[in-house]
Short mmCIF file of C-alpha atoms in Angstrom, two decimals:
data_model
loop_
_atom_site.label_atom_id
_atom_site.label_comp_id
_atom_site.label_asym_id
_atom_site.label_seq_id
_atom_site.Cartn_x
_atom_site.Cartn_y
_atom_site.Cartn_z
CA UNK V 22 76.64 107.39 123.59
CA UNK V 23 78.54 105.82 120.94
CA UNK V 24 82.17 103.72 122.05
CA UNK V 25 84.69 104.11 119.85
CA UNK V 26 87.68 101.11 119.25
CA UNK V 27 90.20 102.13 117.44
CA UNK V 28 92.77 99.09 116.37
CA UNK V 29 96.62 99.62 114.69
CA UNK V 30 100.52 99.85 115.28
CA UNK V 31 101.92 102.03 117.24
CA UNK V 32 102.77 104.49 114.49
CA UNK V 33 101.19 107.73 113.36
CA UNK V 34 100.45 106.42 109.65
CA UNK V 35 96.73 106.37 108.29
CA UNK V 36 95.58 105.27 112.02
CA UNK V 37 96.62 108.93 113.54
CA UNK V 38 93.94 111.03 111.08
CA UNK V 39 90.89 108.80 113.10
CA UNK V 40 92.55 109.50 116.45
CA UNK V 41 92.91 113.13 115.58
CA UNK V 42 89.52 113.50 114.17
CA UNK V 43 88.10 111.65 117.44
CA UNK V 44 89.98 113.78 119.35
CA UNK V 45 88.80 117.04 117.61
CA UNK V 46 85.37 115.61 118.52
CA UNK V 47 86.07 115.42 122.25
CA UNK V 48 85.14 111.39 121.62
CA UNK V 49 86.97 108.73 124.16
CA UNK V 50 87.68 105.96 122.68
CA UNK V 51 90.08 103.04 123.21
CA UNK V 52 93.38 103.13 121.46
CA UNK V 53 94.78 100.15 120.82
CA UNK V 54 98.12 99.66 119.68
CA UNK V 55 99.25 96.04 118.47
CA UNK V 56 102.49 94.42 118.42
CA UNK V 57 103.71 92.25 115.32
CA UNK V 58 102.91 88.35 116.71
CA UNK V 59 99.18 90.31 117.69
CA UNK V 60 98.68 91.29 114.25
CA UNK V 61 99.56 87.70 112.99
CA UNK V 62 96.52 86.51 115.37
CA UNK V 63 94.18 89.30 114.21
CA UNK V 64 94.46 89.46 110.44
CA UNK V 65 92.61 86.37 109.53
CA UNK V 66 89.76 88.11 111.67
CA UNK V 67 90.26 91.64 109.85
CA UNK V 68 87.33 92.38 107.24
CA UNK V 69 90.64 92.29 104.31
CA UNK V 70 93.39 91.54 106.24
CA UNK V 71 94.33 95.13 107.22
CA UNK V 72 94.40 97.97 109.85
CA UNK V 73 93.20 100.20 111.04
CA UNK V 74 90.05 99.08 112.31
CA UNK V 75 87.45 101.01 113.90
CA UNK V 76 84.89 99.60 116.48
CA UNK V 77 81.64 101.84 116.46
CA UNK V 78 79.33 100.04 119.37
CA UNK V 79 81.13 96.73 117.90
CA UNK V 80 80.61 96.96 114.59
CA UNK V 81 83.45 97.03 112.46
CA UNK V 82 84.73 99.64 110.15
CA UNK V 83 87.84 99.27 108.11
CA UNK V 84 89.84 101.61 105.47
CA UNK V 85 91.27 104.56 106.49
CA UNK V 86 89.98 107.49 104.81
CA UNK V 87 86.38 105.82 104.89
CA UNK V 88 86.15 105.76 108.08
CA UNK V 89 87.86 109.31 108.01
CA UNK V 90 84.82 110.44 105.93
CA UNK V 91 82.12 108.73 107.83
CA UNK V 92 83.66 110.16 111.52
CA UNK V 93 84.01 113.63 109.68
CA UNK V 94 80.27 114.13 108.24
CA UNK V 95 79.19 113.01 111.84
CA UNK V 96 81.26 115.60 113.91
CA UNK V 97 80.60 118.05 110.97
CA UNK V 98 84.07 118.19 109.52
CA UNK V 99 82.21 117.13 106.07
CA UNK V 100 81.42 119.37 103.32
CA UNK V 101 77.95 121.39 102.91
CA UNK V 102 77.63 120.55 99.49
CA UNK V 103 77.97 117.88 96.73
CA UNK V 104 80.59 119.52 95.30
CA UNK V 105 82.28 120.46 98.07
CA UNK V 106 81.98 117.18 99.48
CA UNK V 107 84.56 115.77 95.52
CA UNK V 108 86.84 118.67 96.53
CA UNK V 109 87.99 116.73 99.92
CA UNK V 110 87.02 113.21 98.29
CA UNK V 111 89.91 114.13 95.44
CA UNK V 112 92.79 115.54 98.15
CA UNK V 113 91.85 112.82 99.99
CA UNK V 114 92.48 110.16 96.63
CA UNK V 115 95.59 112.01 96.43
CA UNK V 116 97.07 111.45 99.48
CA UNK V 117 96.10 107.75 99.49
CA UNK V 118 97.85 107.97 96.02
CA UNK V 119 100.93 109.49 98.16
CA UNK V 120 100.01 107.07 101.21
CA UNK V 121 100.88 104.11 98.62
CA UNK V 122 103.87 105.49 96.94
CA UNK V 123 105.11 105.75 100.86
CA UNK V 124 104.08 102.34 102.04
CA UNK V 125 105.86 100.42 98.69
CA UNK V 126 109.06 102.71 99.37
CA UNK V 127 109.12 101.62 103.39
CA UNK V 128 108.50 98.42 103.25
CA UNK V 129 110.66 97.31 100.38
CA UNK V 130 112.93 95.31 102.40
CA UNK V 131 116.14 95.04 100.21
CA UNK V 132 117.57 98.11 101.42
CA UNK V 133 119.80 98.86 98.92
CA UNK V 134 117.19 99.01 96.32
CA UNK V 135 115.45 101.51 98.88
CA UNK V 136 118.26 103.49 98.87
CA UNK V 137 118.26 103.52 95.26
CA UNK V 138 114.83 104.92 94.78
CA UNK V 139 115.12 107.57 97.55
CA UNK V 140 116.69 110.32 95.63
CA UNK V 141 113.65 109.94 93.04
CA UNK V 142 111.22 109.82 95.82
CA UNK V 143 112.82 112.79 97.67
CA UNK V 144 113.34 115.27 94.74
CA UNK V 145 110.82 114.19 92.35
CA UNK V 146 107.84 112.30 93.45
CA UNK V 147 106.87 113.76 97.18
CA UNK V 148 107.74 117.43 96.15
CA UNK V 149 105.17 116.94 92.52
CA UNK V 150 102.94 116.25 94.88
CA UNK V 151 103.27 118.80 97.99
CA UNK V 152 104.29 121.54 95.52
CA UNK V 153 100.67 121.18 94.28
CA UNK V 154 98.70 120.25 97.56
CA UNK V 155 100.11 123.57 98.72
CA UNK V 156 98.84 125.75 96.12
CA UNK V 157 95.23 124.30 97.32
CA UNK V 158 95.79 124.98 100.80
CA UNK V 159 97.15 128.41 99.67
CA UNK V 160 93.98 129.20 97.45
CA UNK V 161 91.62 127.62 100.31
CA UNK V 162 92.02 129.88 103.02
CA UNK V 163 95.09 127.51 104.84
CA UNK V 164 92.40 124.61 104.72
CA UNK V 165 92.47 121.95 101.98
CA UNK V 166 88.79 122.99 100.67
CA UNK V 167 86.30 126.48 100.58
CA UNK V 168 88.03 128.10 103.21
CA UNK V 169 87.34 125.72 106.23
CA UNK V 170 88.19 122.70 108.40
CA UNK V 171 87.67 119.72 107.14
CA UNK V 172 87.83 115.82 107.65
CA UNK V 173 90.50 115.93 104.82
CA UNK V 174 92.80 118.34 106.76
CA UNK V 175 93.45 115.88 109.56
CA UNK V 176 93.88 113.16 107.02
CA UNK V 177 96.93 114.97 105.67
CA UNK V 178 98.01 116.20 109.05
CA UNK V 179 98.16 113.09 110.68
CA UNK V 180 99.56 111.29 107.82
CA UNK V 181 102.57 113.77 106.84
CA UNK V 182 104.23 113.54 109.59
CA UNK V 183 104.75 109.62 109.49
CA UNK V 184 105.98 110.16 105.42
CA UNK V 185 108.73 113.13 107.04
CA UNK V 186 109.73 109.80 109.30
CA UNK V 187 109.95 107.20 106.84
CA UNK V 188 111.51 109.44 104.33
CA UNK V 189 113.89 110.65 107.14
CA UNK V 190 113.87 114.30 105.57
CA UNK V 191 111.86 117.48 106.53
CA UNK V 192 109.94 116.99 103.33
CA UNK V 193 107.23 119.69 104.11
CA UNK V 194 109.73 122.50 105.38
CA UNK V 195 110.18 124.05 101.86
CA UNK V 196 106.48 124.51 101.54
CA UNK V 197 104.83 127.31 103.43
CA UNK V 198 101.22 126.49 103.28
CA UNK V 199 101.76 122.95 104.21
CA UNK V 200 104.25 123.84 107.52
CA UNK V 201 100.94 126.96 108.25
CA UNK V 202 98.34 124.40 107.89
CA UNK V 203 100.09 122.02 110.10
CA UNK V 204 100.53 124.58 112.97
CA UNK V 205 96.78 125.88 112.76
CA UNK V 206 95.86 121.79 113.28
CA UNK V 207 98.42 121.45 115.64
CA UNK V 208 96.85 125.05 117.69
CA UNK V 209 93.34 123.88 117.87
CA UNK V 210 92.74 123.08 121.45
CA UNK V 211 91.60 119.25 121.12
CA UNK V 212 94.73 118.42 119.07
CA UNK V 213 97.31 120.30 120.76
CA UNK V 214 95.90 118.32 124.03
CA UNK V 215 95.98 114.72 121.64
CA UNK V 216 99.28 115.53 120.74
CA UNK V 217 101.07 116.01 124.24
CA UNK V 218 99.61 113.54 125.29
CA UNK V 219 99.76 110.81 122.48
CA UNK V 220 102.62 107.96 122.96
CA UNK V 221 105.74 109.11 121.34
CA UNK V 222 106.21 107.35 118.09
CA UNK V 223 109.22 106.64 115.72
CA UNK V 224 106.86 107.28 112.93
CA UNK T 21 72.09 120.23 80.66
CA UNK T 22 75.75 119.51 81.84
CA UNK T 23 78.53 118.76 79.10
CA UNK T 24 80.81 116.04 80.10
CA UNK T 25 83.95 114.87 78.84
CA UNK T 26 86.18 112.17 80.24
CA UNK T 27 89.80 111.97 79.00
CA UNK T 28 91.61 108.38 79.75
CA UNK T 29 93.57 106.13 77.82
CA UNK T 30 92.21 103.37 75.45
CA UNK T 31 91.62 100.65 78.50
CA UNK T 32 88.57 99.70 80.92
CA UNK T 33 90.31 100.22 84.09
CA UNK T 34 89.31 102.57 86.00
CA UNK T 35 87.73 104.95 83.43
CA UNK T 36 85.52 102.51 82.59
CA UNK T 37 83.17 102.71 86.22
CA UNK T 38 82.70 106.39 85.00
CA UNK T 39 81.86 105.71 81.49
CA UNK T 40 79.29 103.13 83.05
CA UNK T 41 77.73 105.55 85.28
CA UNK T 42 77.27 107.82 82.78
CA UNK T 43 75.92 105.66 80.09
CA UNK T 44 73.67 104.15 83.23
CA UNK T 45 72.26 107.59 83.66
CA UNK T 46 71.81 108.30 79.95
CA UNK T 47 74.31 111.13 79.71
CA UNK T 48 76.24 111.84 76.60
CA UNK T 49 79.62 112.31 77.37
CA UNK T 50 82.97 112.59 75.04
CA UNK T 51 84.92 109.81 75.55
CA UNK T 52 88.13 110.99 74.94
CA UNK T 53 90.93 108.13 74.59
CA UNK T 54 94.51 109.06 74.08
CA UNK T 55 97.72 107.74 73.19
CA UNK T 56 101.05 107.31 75.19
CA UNK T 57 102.28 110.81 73.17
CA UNK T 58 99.69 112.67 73.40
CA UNK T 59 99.40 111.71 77.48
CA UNK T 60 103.32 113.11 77.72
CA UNK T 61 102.27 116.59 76.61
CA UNK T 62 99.11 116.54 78.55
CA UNK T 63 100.35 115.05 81.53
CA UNK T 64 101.59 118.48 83.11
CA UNK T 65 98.06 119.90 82.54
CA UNK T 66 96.21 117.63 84.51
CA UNK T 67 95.67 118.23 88.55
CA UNK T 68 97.89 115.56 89.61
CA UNK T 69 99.70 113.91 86.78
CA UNK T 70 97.09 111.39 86.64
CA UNK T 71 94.30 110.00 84.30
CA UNK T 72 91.16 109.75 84.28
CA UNK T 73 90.21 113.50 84.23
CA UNK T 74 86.30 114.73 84.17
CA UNK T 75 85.53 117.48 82.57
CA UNK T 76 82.08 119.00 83.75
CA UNK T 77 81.10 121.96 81.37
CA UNK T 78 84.69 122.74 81.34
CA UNK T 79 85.38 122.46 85.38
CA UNK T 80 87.97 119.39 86.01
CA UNK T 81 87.60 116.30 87.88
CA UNK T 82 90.45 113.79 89.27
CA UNK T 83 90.54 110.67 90.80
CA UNK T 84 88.45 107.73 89.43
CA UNK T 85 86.74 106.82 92.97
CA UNK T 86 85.91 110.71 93.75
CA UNK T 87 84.22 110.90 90.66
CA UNK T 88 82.06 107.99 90.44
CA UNK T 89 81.08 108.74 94.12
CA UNK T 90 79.96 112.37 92.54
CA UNK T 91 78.04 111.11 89.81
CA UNK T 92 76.73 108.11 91.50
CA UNK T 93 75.52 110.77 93.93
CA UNK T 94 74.33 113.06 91.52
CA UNK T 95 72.13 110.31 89.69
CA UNK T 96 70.75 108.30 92.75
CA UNK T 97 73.52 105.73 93.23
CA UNK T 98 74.54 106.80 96.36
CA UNK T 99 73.30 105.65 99.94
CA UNK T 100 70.36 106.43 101.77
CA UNK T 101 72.19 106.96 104.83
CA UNK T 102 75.47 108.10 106.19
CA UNK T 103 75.90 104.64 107.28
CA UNK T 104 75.09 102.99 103.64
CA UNK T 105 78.07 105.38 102.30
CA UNK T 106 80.12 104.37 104.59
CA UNK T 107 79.39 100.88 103.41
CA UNK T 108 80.56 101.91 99.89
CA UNK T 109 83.16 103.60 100.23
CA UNK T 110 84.41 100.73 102.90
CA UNK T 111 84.60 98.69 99.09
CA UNK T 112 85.41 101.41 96.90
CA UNK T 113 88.68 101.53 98.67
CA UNK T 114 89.10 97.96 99.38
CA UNK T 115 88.53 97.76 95.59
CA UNK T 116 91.50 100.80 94.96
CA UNK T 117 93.64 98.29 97.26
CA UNK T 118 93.45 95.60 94.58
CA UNK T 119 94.00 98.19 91.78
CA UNK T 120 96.82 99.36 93.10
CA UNK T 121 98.28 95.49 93.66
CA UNK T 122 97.55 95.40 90.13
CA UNK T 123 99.11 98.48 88.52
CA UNK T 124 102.33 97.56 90.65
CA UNK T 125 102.29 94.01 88.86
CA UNK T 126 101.14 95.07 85.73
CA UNK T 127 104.28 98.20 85.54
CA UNK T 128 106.49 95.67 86.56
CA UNK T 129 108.89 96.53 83.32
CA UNK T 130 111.02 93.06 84.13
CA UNK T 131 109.12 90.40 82.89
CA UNK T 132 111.05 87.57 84.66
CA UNK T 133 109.98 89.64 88.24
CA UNK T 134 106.60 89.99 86.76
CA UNK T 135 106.06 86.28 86.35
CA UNK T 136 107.63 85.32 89.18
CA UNK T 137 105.02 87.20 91.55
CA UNK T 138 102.23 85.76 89.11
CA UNK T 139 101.34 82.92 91.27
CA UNK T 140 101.04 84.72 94.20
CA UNK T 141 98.72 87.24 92.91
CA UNK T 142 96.54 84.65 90.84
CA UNK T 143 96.60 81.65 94.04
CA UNK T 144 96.67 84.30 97.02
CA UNK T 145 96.38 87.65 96.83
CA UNK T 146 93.84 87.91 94.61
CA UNK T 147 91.50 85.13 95.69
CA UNK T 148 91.67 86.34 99.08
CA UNK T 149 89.95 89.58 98.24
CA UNK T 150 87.33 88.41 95.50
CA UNK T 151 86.35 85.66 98.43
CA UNK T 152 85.49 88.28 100.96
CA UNK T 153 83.92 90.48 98.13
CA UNK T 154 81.64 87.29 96.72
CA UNK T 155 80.13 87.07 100.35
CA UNK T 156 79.85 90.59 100.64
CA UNK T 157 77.69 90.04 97.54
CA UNK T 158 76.32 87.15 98.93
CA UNK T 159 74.98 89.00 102.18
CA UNK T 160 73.45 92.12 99.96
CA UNK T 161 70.81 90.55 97.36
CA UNK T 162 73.95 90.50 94.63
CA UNK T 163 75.08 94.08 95.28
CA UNK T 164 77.74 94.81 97.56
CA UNK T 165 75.56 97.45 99.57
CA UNK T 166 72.29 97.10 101.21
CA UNK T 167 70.10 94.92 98.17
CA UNK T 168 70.41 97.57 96.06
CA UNK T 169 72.43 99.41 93.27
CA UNK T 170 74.99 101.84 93.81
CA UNK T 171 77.78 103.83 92.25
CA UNK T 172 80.71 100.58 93.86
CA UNK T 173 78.98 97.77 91.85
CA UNK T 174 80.07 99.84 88.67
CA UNK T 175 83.27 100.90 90.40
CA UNK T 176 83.83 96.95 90.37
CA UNK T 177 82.22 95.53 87.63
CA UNK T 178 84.12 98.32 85.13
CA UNK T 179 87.59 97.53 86.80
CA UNK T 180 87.43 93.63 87.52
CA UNK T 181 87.13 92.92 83.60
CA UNK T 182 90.45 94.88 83.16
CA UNK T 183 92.08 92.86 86.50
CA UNK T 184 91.29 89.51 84.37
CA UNK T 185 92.35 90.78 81.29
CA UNK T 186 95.67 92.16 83.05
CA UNK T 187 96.42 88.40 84.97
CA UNK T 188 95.59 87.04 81.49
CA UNK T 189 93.36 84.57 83.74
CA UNK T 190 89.19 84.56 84.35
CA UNK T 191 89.73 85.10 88.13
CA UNK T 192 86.62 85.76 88.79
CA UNK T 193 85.06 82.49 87.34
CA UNK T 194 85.52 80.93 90.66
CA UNK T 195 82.72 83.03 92.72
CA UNK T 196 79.27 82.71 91.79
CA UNK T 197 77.94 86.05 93.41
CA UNK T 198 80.62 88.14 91.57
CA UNK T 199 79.65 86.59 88.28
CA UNK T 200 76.03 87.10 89.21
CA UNK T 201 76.75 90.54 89.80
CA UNK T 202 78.33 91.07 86.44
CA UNK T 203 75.89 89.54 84.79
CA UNK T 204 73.16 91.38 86.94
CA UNK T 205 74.98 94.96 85.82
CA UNK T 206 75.21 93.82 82.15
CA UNK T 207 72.01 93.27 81.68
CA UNK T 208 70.92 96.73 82.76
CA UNK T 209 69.36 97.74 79.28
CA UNK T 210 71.62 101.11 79.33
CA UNK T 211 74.54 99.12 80.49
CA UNK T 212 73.91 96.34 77.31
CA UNK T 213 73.61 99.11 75.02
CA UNK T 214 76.96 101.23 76.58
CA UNK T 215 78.99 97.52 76.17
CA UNK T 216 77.94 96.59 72.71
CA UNK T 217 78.98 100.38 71.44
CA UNK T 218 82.35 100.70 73.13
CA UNK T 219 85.27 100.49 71.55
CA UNK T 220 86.50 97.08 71.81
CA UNK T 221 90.10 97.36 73.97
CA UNK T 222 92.51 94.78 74.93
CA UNK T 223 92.41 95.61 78.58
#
């Protein structure tokens, strides 16, 4: 039996898609969350610098939606084909695409030029973007891909909810398929358990 | 036999790991460049807004790194094992990390702000991911996965020219396993043949 180490901050962010997808999997593993002056100590020993990290049996596995993939096509959350296989890999590009836009937004630190680029952000940029990952869902079934659960559903689950935070708006609400496909994650037995009884997190 | 046609702007970046693969696997493909009017009218068209877009026999493709991992799958450049992927894709996204650090710099419309994070890209930043990525190289036989060749060592090769050409500097002069590797991949007879016919571009 495989033990599973899973290293970040104690937000939701790219880190809550692995413990979701664990979780799904009825896997323990060790959730460690890390303060600021831990991270300063750990990054030089990070493979680039970053988090999350995943410990399989002590090997070390960074970047989010790789690990994502890998965990997924063990617990079979992957797809059965080739093709079906690019139609997660491209959602999942996407919503690193949207994971990006997110990060640059939060952590630019002069916060009036934050506040200037909100309004873009909230009425331009993040609804492009959901508008069309809802159309998928809604031509998928309520899944992202061929009418199933996949690996790329809880790496959109776990993630949205940590962009509704930082962007401090409901972002999802006006988009039916997105709020459906969150409550049919949020229903499935393993997650609903994960979630009440995850720490509570600003975002 | 499959048509393919790849639509991208007149640059190496990222389209340029797809036209590789291709030309390594000794498909034709229409290499479609287009101009900054022509992208504003087709622009709303495309999946996400975004270029490079595949075209297989009509049926479209986003996202540069979901694509090469597709083809490189398709035409034996993917790993043996779930594990071996997971090594890729580990760098593929590592490698989107640094393109992303670079399209942020390089869109940077004020060129005082643009020159003034310069140094820190080209003394920091920068080195501190082709280090890691050299000794990745170093540790794999000159490929970054496993002693052998696989879809990431074009996804690199393609997109570090345009990184240099974008810092105006030969950053990757410094590490002998990532010139190695260039020179390894350019000397693949299809590869040769696929660099002297392209269209020479600035980046």
């Amino acid at each position: 039996m495989c033990t599973y180490k899973l290293t970040y901050f104690n937000v939701k962010g790219v880190g809550e898609p692995i413990r979701m997808i664990l979780s799904y999997a009825g896997k323990k593993f060790e959730d460690v969350r890390i303060e600021k002056d831990e991270w300063l100590q750990l990054k030089p020993k990070t493979p680039f610098g970053k988090l999350p990290i995943l410990e399989i049996d002590g090997k070390v596995l960074h970047q989010s939606a790789a690990i994502c993939r890998y965990l997924g096509e063990e617990f079979g959350l992957g797809g059965s084909s080739k093709w079906e296989n690019l139609q997660i890999n491209m959602i999942a590009d996407t919503i690193q695409d949207i994971k990006n836009i997110m990060s640059h937004f939060y952590r630019q630190l002069d916060a009036e030029a934050r506040e200037k680029k909100r309004p873009e952000l909230l009425n331009e940029t993040i609804p492009f973007y959901l508008e069309r990952l809802d159309s998928i869902i809604k031509n998928n079934g309520g899944y992202f891909v061929n009418n199933k659960l996949t690996w790329v559903d809880f790496y959109f689950a776990g993630f949205s909810e940590t962009m509704e935070s930082m962007l401090n708006a409901k972002v999802c609400e006006k988009y039916p398929h997105i709020l459906q496909h969150r409550n049919n994650l949020k229903n499935i037995p393993e997650i609903k358990k994960w979630i009440s009884n995850r720490p509570k997190t600003e975002i």
